[in-house]
């Protein structure tokens, strides 16, 4: 199943903005480290992953997730879709 990574990235970014309900006033894009910036906490991350799974029709591999490094939307998509062309996102 082909996934439109650009569209998925946009949906995830919209989800993060909605989750924050205007609480975060900094710059937010797909490269923002969501934990370091204080955009997401553990509950928000869990919600984001559930949303990602639903939207992309995948099951997130938590076992190796720490190897992905920083938690940004771009890093999450690269982790979930490692063979996707980088120009897709």
PDB file of C-alpha atoms in Angstrom:
ATOM      1  CA  UNK A   1       0.000   0.000   0.000  1.00  0.00           C
ATOM      2  CA  UNK A   2       1.482   3.342  -1.051  1.00  0.00           C
ATOM      3  CA  UNK A   3       1.296   6.103   1.508  1.00  0.00           C
ATOM      4  CA  UNK A   4       1.324   9.778   0.572  1.00  0.00           C
ATOM      5  CA  UNK A   5       3.946  10.855   3.104  1.00  0.00           C
ATOM      6  CA  UNK A   6       3.487  14.581   2.445  1.00  0.00           C
ATOM      7  CA  UNK A   7      -0.247  14.348   3.139  1.00  0.00           C
ATOM      8  CA  UNK A   8       0.338  12.150   6.188  1.00  0.00           C
ATOM      9  CA  UNK A   9       2.942  14.591   7.519  1.00  0.00           C
ATOM     10  CA  UNK A  10       0.402  17.431   7.145  1.00  0.00           C
ATOM     11  CA  UNK A  11      -2.294  15.426   8.972  1.00  0.00           C
ATOM     12  CA  UNK A  12       0.114  14.631  11.812  1.00  0.00           C
ATOM     13  CA  UNK A  13       1.169  18.263  12.099  1.00  0.00           C
ATOM     14  CA  UNK A  14      -2.483  19.330  12.213  1.00  0.00           C
ATOM     15  CA  UNK A  15      -3.101  16.715  14.940  1.00  0.00           C
ATOM     16  CA  UNK A  16      -0.202  18.047  17.034  1.00  0.00           C
ATOM     17  CA  UNK A  17      -1.447  21.632  16.682  1.00  0.00           C
ATOM     18  CA  UNK A  18      -4.961  20.585  17.732  1.00  0.00           C
ATOM     19  CA  UNK A  19      -3.593  18.542  20.661  1.00  0.00           C
ATOM     20  CA  UNK A  20      -1.838  21.652  21.992  1.00  0.00           C
ATOM     21  CA  UNK A  21      -4.978  23.791  21.814  1.00  0.00           C
ATOM     22  CA  UNK A  22      -2.895  26.928  21.224  1.00  0.00           C
ATOM     23  CA  UNK A  23      -0.638  26.287  24.226  1.00  0.00           C
ATOM     24  CA  UNK A  24       2.565  26.109  22.154  1.00  0.00           C
ATOM     25  CA  UNK A  25       3.611  29.452  20.700  1.00  0.00           C
ATOM     26  CA  UNK A  26       6.919  28.498  19.087  1.00  0.00           C
ATOM     27  CA  UNK A  27       7.803  27.510  15.536  1.00  0.00           C
ATOM     28  CA  UNK A  28       6.347  24.118  14.702  1.00  0.00           C
ATOM     29  CA  UNK A  29       7.143  22.082  11.600  1.00  0.00           C
ATOM     30  CA  UNK A  30       7.857  18.468  10.677  1.00  0.00           C
ATOM     31  CA  UNK A  31      11.449  18.770  11.912  1.00  0.00           C
ATOM     32  CA  UNK A  32      10.612  20.076  15.389  1.00  0.00           C
ATOM     33  CA  UNK A  33      11.707  17.727  18.205  1.00  0.00           C
ATOM     34  CA  UNK A  34       8.300  17.414  19.832  1.00  0.00           C
ATOM     35  CA  UNK A  35       9.583  16.388  23.278  1.00  0.00           C
ATOM     36  CA  UNK A  36      12.514  18.825  23.481  1.00  0.00           C
ATOM     37  CA  UNK A  37      10.258  21.721  22.460  1.00  0.00           C
ATOM     38  CA  UNK A  38       7.635  20.710  25.039  1.00  0.00           C
ATOM     39  CA  UNK A  39       5.005  20.203  22.354  1.00  0.00           C
ATOM     40  CA  UNK A  40       4.141  16.628  23.398  1.00  0.00           C
ATOM     41  CA  UNK A  41       4.257  14.717  26.632  1.00  0.00           C
ATOM     42  CA  UNK A  42       3.934  10.934  26.944  1.00  0.00           C
ATOM     43  CA  UNK A  43       0.125  11.090  26.660  1.00  0.00           C
ATOM     44  CA  UNK A  44       0.369  13.261  23.560  1.00  0.00           C
ATOM     45  CA  UNK A  45       2.938  10.934  22.017  1.00  0.00           C
ATOM     46  CA  UNK A  46       0.679   7.938  22.633  1.00  0.00           C
ATOM     47  CA  UNK A  47      -2.220   9.777  20.988  1.00  0.00           C
ATOM     48  CA  UNK A  48      -0.035  10.797  18.050  1.00  0.00           C
ATOM     49  CA  UNK A  49       1.112   7.217  17.490  1.00  0.00           C
ATOM     50  CA  UNK A  50      -2.488   5.935  17.652  1.00  0.00           C
ATOM     51  CA  UNK A  51      -3.481   8.564  15.088  1.00  0.00           C
ATOM     52  CA  UNK A  52      -0.506   7.659  12.877  1.00  0.00           C
ATOM     53  CA  UNK A  53      -1.433   3.973  13.017  1.00  0.00           C
ATOM     54  CA  UNK A  54      -5.047   4.730  12.062  1.00  0.00           C
ATOM     55  CA  UNK A  55      -4.185   7.118   9.243  1.00  0.00           C
ATOM     56  CA  UNK A  56      -1.391   5.011   7.735  1.00  0.00           C
ATOM     57  CA  UNK A  57      -2.874   1.569   8.389  1.00  0.00           C
ATOM     58  CA  UNK A  58       0.275   0.407  10.173  1.00  0.00           C
ATOM     59  CA  UNK A  59       1.288  -0.983  13.541  1.00  0.00           C
ATOM     60  CA  UNK A  60       3.995   1.101  15.225  1.00  0.00           C
ATOM     61  CA  UNK A  61       7.055  -0.886  16.353  1.00  0.00           C
ATOM     62  CA  UNK A  62       7.698   0.405  19.874  1.00  0.00           C
ATOM     63  CA  UNK A  63      10.420  -2.197  20.453  1.00  0.00           C
ATOM     64  CA  UNK A  64      12.940  -0.378  18.249  1.00  0.00           C
ATOM     65  CA  UNK A  65      11.540   3.137  18.460  1.00  0.00           C
ATOM     66  CA  UNK A  66      14.311   4.485  20.697  1.00  0.00           C
ATOM     67  CA  UNK A  67      16.771   3.821  17.860  1.00  0.00           C
ATOM     68  CA  UNK A  68      14.954   6.435  15.772  1.00  0.00           C
ATOM     69  CA  UNK A  69      16.467   9.291  17.788  1.00  0.00           C
ATOM     70  CA  UNK A  70      14.736  12.649  18.080  1.00  0.00           C
ATOM     71  CA  UNK A  71      10.972  12.626  18.052  1.00  0.00           C
ATOM     72  CA  UNK A  72       9.899  14.786  15.149  1.00  0.00           C
ATOM     73  CA  UNK A  73       7.187  14.047  12.640  1.00  0.00           C
ATOM     74  CA  UNK A  74       9.828  13.672   9.938  1.00  0.00           C
ATOM     75  CA  UNK A  75      11.804  11.188  12.063  1.00  0.00           C
ATOM     76  CA  UNK A  76       8.656   9.209  12.899  1.00  0.00           C
ATOM     77  CA  UNK A  77       7.721   8.910   9.233  1.00  0.00           C
ATOM     78  CA  UNK A  78      11.274   7.908   8.286  1.00  0.00           C
ATOM     79  CA  UNK A  79      11.182   5.271  11.036  1.00  0.00           C
ATOM     80  CA  UNK A  80       7.785   3.913   9.949  1.00  0.00           C
ATOM     81  CA  UNK A  81       8.517   4.061   6.213  1.00  0.00           C
ATOM     82  CA  UNK A  82      12.297   3.534   5.902  1.00  0.00           C
ATOM     83  CA  UNK A  83      12.196   2.567   2.213  1.00  0.00           C
ATOM     84  CA  UNK A  84      10.126   5.578   1.126  1.00  0.00           C
ATOM     85  CA  UNK A  85      11.779   8.116  -1.133  1.00  0.00           C
ATOM     86  CA  UNK A  86      12.868  11.095   0.978  1.00  0.00           C
ATOM     87  CA  UNK A  87      11.297  13.438  -1.579  1.00  0.00           C
ATOM     88  CA  UNK A  88       7.876  11.983  -0.743  1.00  0.00           C
ATOM     89  CA  UNK A  89       7.856  13.619   2.700  1.00  0.00           C
TER      90      UNK A  89
END
